[in-house]
Amino acid sequence: MAEIRSDATDSGATDTNTPAKVKAGLYIVATPIGNLGDISTRAIETLKRVDAIACEDTRVTAKLLNAFLIKKPMMAYHEHNGAAQRPKLIDMIRSGKSVALVSDAGTPLISDPGFKLVDEVADAGLFITTLPGPAAVIAALTLAGLPTDRFLFMGFAPHKSKARKDWFEKEKNTNATLVYYESARRIKDSLADLLTVLGDRNVAVCREITKKFEEVVRDKSSAAIQRYEELGAPKGELVVVVEAATIEEKTTEEATVSKDTLLETALKHMSVKSAAAFVADLTGARKSEIYTKALSFRQDDNTG
C-alpha cells in the first residue's frame, strides 16, 4: 500500500471552510501541458494552501488558478529576474511561509531556471518537496514509438542553422533516443539540419500534446520535411523525438582511433606480427593494413 505523506500539512485546523496551511517550504508543482484535466488533486489542494506562488508568467498562471477558483499572491520568477527574486523567496520560507513553484506548463525545472532556486533553498537547509505530474518530454516519448530505455533530453533547439548543426553534431553517435523542443515555424529547417548531420533517421514530431488538435507525425526525417513543405508549417507547440545512433553510424575516424589505440596496447605485449594478427582478427580489418601500421608504430618508438 502506498504511503500517504502528512508531514507537509499542519494539523489541528478547526475551520473546515478554510484549507489547512502547508508547512513552510518550497513546493515544486507540475501543471497541465494543455488539458486542464491532467492537474492532480494534490496539486490543486497545495496551490490553495500555500502562501504564495512563484511562476514564469503571472498572466498564464492566473488563467490556471481562475479555472480552479484559487486566489493566491503570485510572484514572477523567470530567467531574467531569478537572481533578484531568489533571496526574497528564501527569506519568505525562512520566515515561515510556503511557496509553490510552477512553470507556464508542465513540470518546473525542465528547461527553466528553477533548479537554481531548488539548489539555494536546499543549501539553506529549508524544506523542499515535489508534486510530480505532466511533462511534455515524457509525454512525447510515450507517443513516439521509439525506444525509451535510454533517452537524452536536449532542451530547446538553437535558432540559427549553424548552431543547430553543431548542436546535433555533438550527439551524432549518442546511443540514446534524442528529444528536443522546437517551434512550429522552424520545424522544417530544424529537420533539414537534423537530416544533414544525423542522417535519415526515424523521428516523431509531436504537436499540441493533450490538446484538441494533438498530432504525432512518425516517419523518416526526409519524409517529415517533405510533409511540411507540402502542407506548410504546423501550428502549436512541438516536441521532436529522434531515433538513437546505431553502431554502424560510428565515424571512420572513430574506428581508426579505436584500432590505433588497440594496436598500440597490443605492441606493448606482443611482436609486430602477433599484434597485427590479433588486432586484425578483433576488428575485421585487413591484416596487411594493420601490419604496416604496426611497423610504423614500432619504428616511431625506436626513433623516439
Coordinates of C-alpha atoms in Angstrom, one line a residue:
M1 CA 0.0 0.0 0.0
A2 CA 1.4 3.4 -0.9
E3 CA 2.5 5.6 1.9
I4 CA 0.3 8.7 2.4
R5 CA 2.5 11.7 3.5
S6 CA 1.1 14.0 6.1
D7 CA 4.3 15.8 7.1
A8 CA 3.7 18.7 4.7
T9 CA 0.4 19.8 6.3
D10 CA -0.1 21.4 9.6
S11 CA -2.6 19.5 11.8
G12 CA -5.2 20.9 14.2
A13 CA -7.2 23.1 11.9
T14 CA -10.7 23.6 13.3
D15 CA -12.3 25.7 10.5
T16 CA -13.5 23.2 7.8
N17 CA -14.1 26.0 5.3
T18 CA -10.5 27.2 5.4
P19 CA -7.9 24.8 3.9
A20 CA -5.2 23.9 6.4
K21 CA -1.9 25.6 5.6
V22 CA 1.0 23.5 4.5
K23 CA 4.3 23.7 6.3
A24 CA 6.9 26.3 5.4
G25 CA 9.0 25.3 2.4
L26 CA 9.2 25.1 -1.4
Y27 CA 6.6 23.1 -3.3
I28 CA 7.5 22.2 -6.9
V29 CA 4.1 21.8 -8.5
A30 CA 3.6 20.3 -12.0
T31 CA 0.8 21.8 -14.0
P32 CA -1.0 20.7 -17.2
I33 CA 0.8 21.0 -20.6
G34 CA -2.6 21.5 -22.3
N35 CA -5.5 19.7 -20.9
L36 CA -6.6 21.1 -17.5
G37 CA -8.0 17.7 -16.5
D38 CA -4.4 16.5 -16.1
I39 CA -3.8 18.5 -13.0
S40 CA -3.7 16.4 -9.8
T41 CA -5.9 16.7 -6.8
R42 CA -2.8 17.1 -4.7
A43 CA -1.6 20.0 -6.9
I44 CA -4.9 21.8 -6.6
E45 CA -5.0 21.4 -2.8
T46 CA -1.4 22.5 -2.4
L47 CA -1.9 25.6 -4.6
K48 CA -4.9 26.5 -2.4
R49 CA -2.9 26.1 0.8
V50 CA 0.5 27.8 0.1
D51 CA 1.1 31.4 1.0
A52 CA 2.4 32.4 -2.5
I53 CA 3.0 31.1 -5.9
A54 CA 6.2 31.7 -7.9
C55 CA 5.6 31.5 -11.7
E56 CA 7.2 32.2 -15.0
D57 CA 4.3 34.4 -16.3
T58 CA 1.7 35.6 -13.8
R59 CA -0.9 36.0 -16.7
V60 CA -0.5 32.4 -17.7
T61 CA -0.7 31.1 -14.1
A62 CA -3.7 33.4 -13.4
K63 CA -5.7 31.5 -16.0
L64 CA -4.9 28.2 -14.3
L65 CA -5.8 29.5 -10.9
N66 CA -9.0 31.0 -12.1
A67 CA -10.1 27.7 -13.6
F68 CA -9.9 26.1 -10.2
L69 CA -11.1 29.2 -8.2
I70 CA -7.8 29.7 -6.5
K71 CA -6.8 33.1 -5.2
K72 CA -3.2 33.4 -4.1
P73 CA -0.5 36.1 -4.4
M74 CA 1.8 35.5 -7.3
M75 CA 5.5 36.4 -7.9
A76 CA 7.1 36.4 -11.3
Y77 CA 10.2 34.1 -11.2
H78 CA 12.0 33.5 -14.5
E79 CA 15.4 33.6 -16.2
H80 CA 15.7 37.4 -16.3
N81 CA 14.8 38.2 -12.6
G82 CA 15.8 34.9 -10.9
A83 CA 18.9 36.3 -9.3
A84 CA 16.9 39.1 -7.6
Q85 CA 13.9 37.0 -6.7
R86 CA 15.7 34.0 -5.1
P87 CA 16.8 35.8 -1.9
K88 CA 13.2 37.2 -1.5
L89 CA 11.7 33.7 -1.8
I90 CA 14.2 32.2 0.5
D91 CA 13.5 34.9 3.1
M92 CA 9.8 34.2 2.8
I93 CA 10.4 30.5 3.5
R94 CA 12.7 31.3 6.4
S95 CA 10.0 33.5 8.0
G96 CA 7.6 30.6 8.0
K97 CA 5.9 31.0 4.6
S98 CA 5.2 28.3 2.0
V99 CA 5.9 28.9 -1.7
A100 CA 4.7 26.9 -4.7
L101 CA 7.0 26.9 -7.8
V102 CA 5.1 26.4 -11.1
S103 CA 6.1 26.8 -14.8
D104 CA 3.8 28.0 -17.6
A105 CA 3.1 24.4 -18.4
G106 CA 4.4 21.0 -17.2
T107 CA 7.0 20.2 -14.6
P108 CA 9.2 23.1 -13.3
L109 CA 13.0 22.8 -13.7
I110 CA 12.6 21.1 -17.1
S111 CA 14.3 23.8 -19.4
D112 CA 13.7 26.6 -16.9
P113 CA 15.9 28.2 -14.2
G114 CA 14.0 26.6 -11.3
F115 CA 17.0 24.4 -10.4
K116 CA 18.9 27.4 -9.1
L117 CA 16.1 28.1 -6.6
V118 CA 16.0 24.5 -5.5
D119 CA 19.8 24.5 -5.1
E120 CA 19.8 27.6 -2.9
V121 CA 16.8 26.5 -0.8
A122 CA 18.5 23.2 -0.2
D123 CA 21.7 24.9 0.8
A124 CA 19.8 27.0 3.3
G125 CA 18.5 23.8 4.9
L126 CA 14.9 24.5 4.2
F127 CA 12.1 22.1 3.3
I128 CA 11.5 21.1 -0.3
T129 CA 9.1 18.7 -1.8
T130 CA 7.7 17.9 -5.3
L131 CA 4.3 17.2 -6.7
P132 CA 5.0 15.3 -9.9
G133 CA 2.8 15.5 -12.9
P134 CA 2.8 16.3 -16.7
A135 CA 6.0 16.9 -18.6
A136 CA 6.0 17.3 -22.4
V137 CA 9.3 15.4 -22.9
I138 CA 7.9 12.3 -21.2
A139 CA 4.5 12.6 -22.9
A140 CA 6.3 12.8 -26.3
L141 CA 8.4 9.7 -25.5
T142 CA 5.3 7.7 -24.8
L143 CA 3.7 8.7 -28.1
A144 CA 6.8 8.4 -30.4
G145 CA 7.0 4.6 -30.8
L146 CA 10.8 4.7 -30.3
P147 CA 12.9 3.0 -27.5
T148 CA 12.7 4.7 -24.1
D149 CA 15.1 2.6 -22.1
R150 CA 17.8 5.3 -22.8
F151 CA 17.0 8.9 -23.8
L152 CA 18.6 12.3 -23.8
F153 CA 16.6 15.4 -23.4
M154 CA 18.4 18.2 -25.3
G155 CA 16.1 21.2 -24.4
F156 CA 15.2 23.9 -26.9
A157 CA 16.9 23.7 -30.3
P158 CA 19.1 26.7 -31.2
H159 CA 17.5 29.2 -33.6
K160 CA 20.3 29.5 -36.2
S161 CA 21.2 26.7 -38.6
K162 CA 24.9 26.7 -37.9
A163 CA 24.4 26.5 -34.2
R164 CA 21.8 23.7 -34.7
K165 CA 24.1 21.7 -36.8
D166 CA 26.9 21.9 -34.2
W167 CA 24.3 21.0 -31.6
F168 CA 23.2 17.9 -33.5
E169 CA 26.9 17.0 -34.3
K170 CA 27.6 16.6 -30.5
E171 CA 25.0 13.9 -30.3
K172 CA 25.8 12.2 -33.6
N173 CA 27.0 9.0 -32.0
T174 CA 24.8 9.1 -28.9
N175 CA 23.3 5.7 -28.4
A176 CA 20.0 7.0 -26.9
T177 CA 16.7 8.3 -28.2
L178 CA 17.0 12.1 -28.6
V179 CA 14.2 14.5 -27.5
Y180 CA 14.1 18.3 -28.1
Y181 CA 11.7 21.2 -28.2
E182 CA 11.2 23.2 -31.4
S183 CA 9.0 26.0 -32.6
A184 CA 6.4 25.2 -35.3
R185 CA 7.8 27.9 -37.7
R186 CA 11.4 26.4 -37.5
I187 CA 10.5 22.7 -37.7
K188 CA 11.2 22.2 -41.4
D189 CA 14.6 23.9 -41.2
S190 CA 15.4 22.0 -38.0
L191 CA 14.6 18.6 -39.5
A192 CA 16.7 19.6 -42.6
D193 CA 19.7 20.3 -40.3
L194 CA 19.0 17.0 -38.5
L195 CA 19.0 15.1 -41.8
T196 CA 22.2 16.7 -42.8
V197 CA 24.1 15.9 -39.6
L198 CA 22.4 12.7 -38.3
G199 CA 21.2 11.1 -41.5
D200 CA 17.7 9.9 -42.4
R201 CA 16.6 8.6 -39.0
N202 CA 13.1 7.8 -37.7
V203 CA 11.5 10.8 -36.0
A204 CA 8.3 11.6 -34.2
V205 CA 7.1 15.2 -34.3
C206 CA 4.5 15.6 -31.5
R207 CA 2.2 18.6 -31.7
E208 CA -0.2 20.0 -29.2
I209 CA 0.1 17.1 -26.8
T210 CA -3.1 16.5 -24.7
K211 CA -4.9 19.3 -26.6
K212 CA -7.8 19.1 -29.1
F213 CA -5.6 19.0 -32.2
E214 CA -3.0 16.6 -30.8
E215 CA -1.0 15.1 -33.7
V216 CA 2.1 12.8 -34.0
V217 CA 4.0 12.6 -37.3
R218 CA 6.0 9.4 -37.2
D219 CA 8.3 9.0 -40.3
K220 CA 11.8 9.3 -41.6
S221 CA 13.2 12.9 -41.2
S222 CA 13.2 13.3 -45.1
A223 CA 9.6 12.3 -45.3
A224 CA 8.6 14.7 -42.5
I225 CA 10.4 17.5 -44.3
Q226 CA 8.5 16.8 -47.5
R227 CA 5.2 16.8 -45.5
Y228 CA 5.9 20.3 -44.1
E229 CA 7.0 21.5 -47.5
E230 CA 3.7 20.4 -49.0
L231 CA 1.4 21.4 -46.1
G232 CA 3.2 24.3 -44.6
A233 CA 4.4 24.8 -41.0
P234 CA 2.2 23.2 -38.4
K235 CA 0.6 25.2 -35.6
G236 CA 1.1 24.8 -31.9
E237 CA 3.9 23.6 -29.6
L238 CA 6.2 20.8 -30.8
V239 CA 8.4 18.1 -29.3
V240 CA 10.7 16.1 -31.6
V241 CA 11.8 12.6 -30.8
V242 CA 14.7 11.2 -32.8
E243 CA 15.9 7.6 -33.3
A244 CA 19.2 6.8 -31.5
A245 CA 22.5 6.3 -33.3
T246 CA 23.4 2.8 -34.2
I247 CA 26.9 1.1 -34.2
E248 CA 27.0 1.3 -38.0
E249 CA 26.8 5.1 -37.7
K250 CA 30.1 5.5 -35.8
T251 CA 32.5 7.5 -37.9
T252 CA 35.5 6.1 -39.8
E253 CA 37.7 8.4 -37.8
E254 CA 36.5 7.0 -34.5
A255 CA 37.0 3.5 -35.8
T256 CA 40.6 4.3 -36.8
V257 CA 41.3 5.8 -33.4
S258 CA 39.9 2.7 -31.8
K259 CA 42.1 0.4 -33.9
D260 CA 45.2 2.6 -33.3
T261 CA 44.7 2.5 -29.6
L262 CA 44.2 -1.2 -29.6
L263 CA 47.3 -1.8 -31.7
E264 CA 49.5 0.4 -29.5
T265 CA 48.4 -1.6 -26.5
A266 CA 49.0 -4.9 -28.2
L267 CA 52.5 -3.9 -29.3
K268 CA 53.4 -3.4 -25.6
H269 CA 52.9 -7.2 -25.1
M270 CA 53.4 -8.8 -28.5
S271 CA 55.7 -8.9 -31.5
V272 CA 54.7 -6.8 -34.6
K273 CA 53.4 -9.9 -36.4
S274 CA 51.4 -11.2 -33.5
A275 CA 50.0 -7.8 -32.6
A276 CA 48.9 -7.2 -36.2
A277 CA 47.2 -10.6 -36.4
F278 CA 45.4 -10.0 -33.1
V279 CA 44.0 -6.6 -33.9
A280 CA 43.0 -7.7 -37.5
D281 CA 41.1 -10.6 -36.1
L282 CA 39.5 -8.5 -33.4
T283 CA 38.4 -5.6 -35.7
G284 CA 37.9 -7.3 -39.0
A285 CA 40.4 -5.0 -40.7
R286 CA 42.9 -6.2 -43.3
K287 CA 45.9 -7.8 -41.8
S288 CA 48.3 -6.2 -44.2
E289 CA 47.0 -2.8 -43.3
I290 CA 47.3 -3.4 -39.6
Y291 CA 50.8 -4.9 -40.1
T292 CA 52.0 -1.8 -42.0
K293 CA 50.7 0.5 -39.3
A294 CA 52.3 -1.7 -36.6
L295 CA 55.7 -1.4 -38.3
S296 CA 55.3 2.4 -38.4
F297 CA 54.4 2.5 -34.7
R298 CA 57.4 0.3 -33.7
Q299 CA 59.7 2.4 -35.9
D300 CA 58.4 5.6 -34.2
D301 CA 59.1 4.0 -30.8
N302 CA 62.6 3.1 -31.8
T303 CA 63.3 6.6 -33.2
G304 CA 62.0 8.2 -30.1

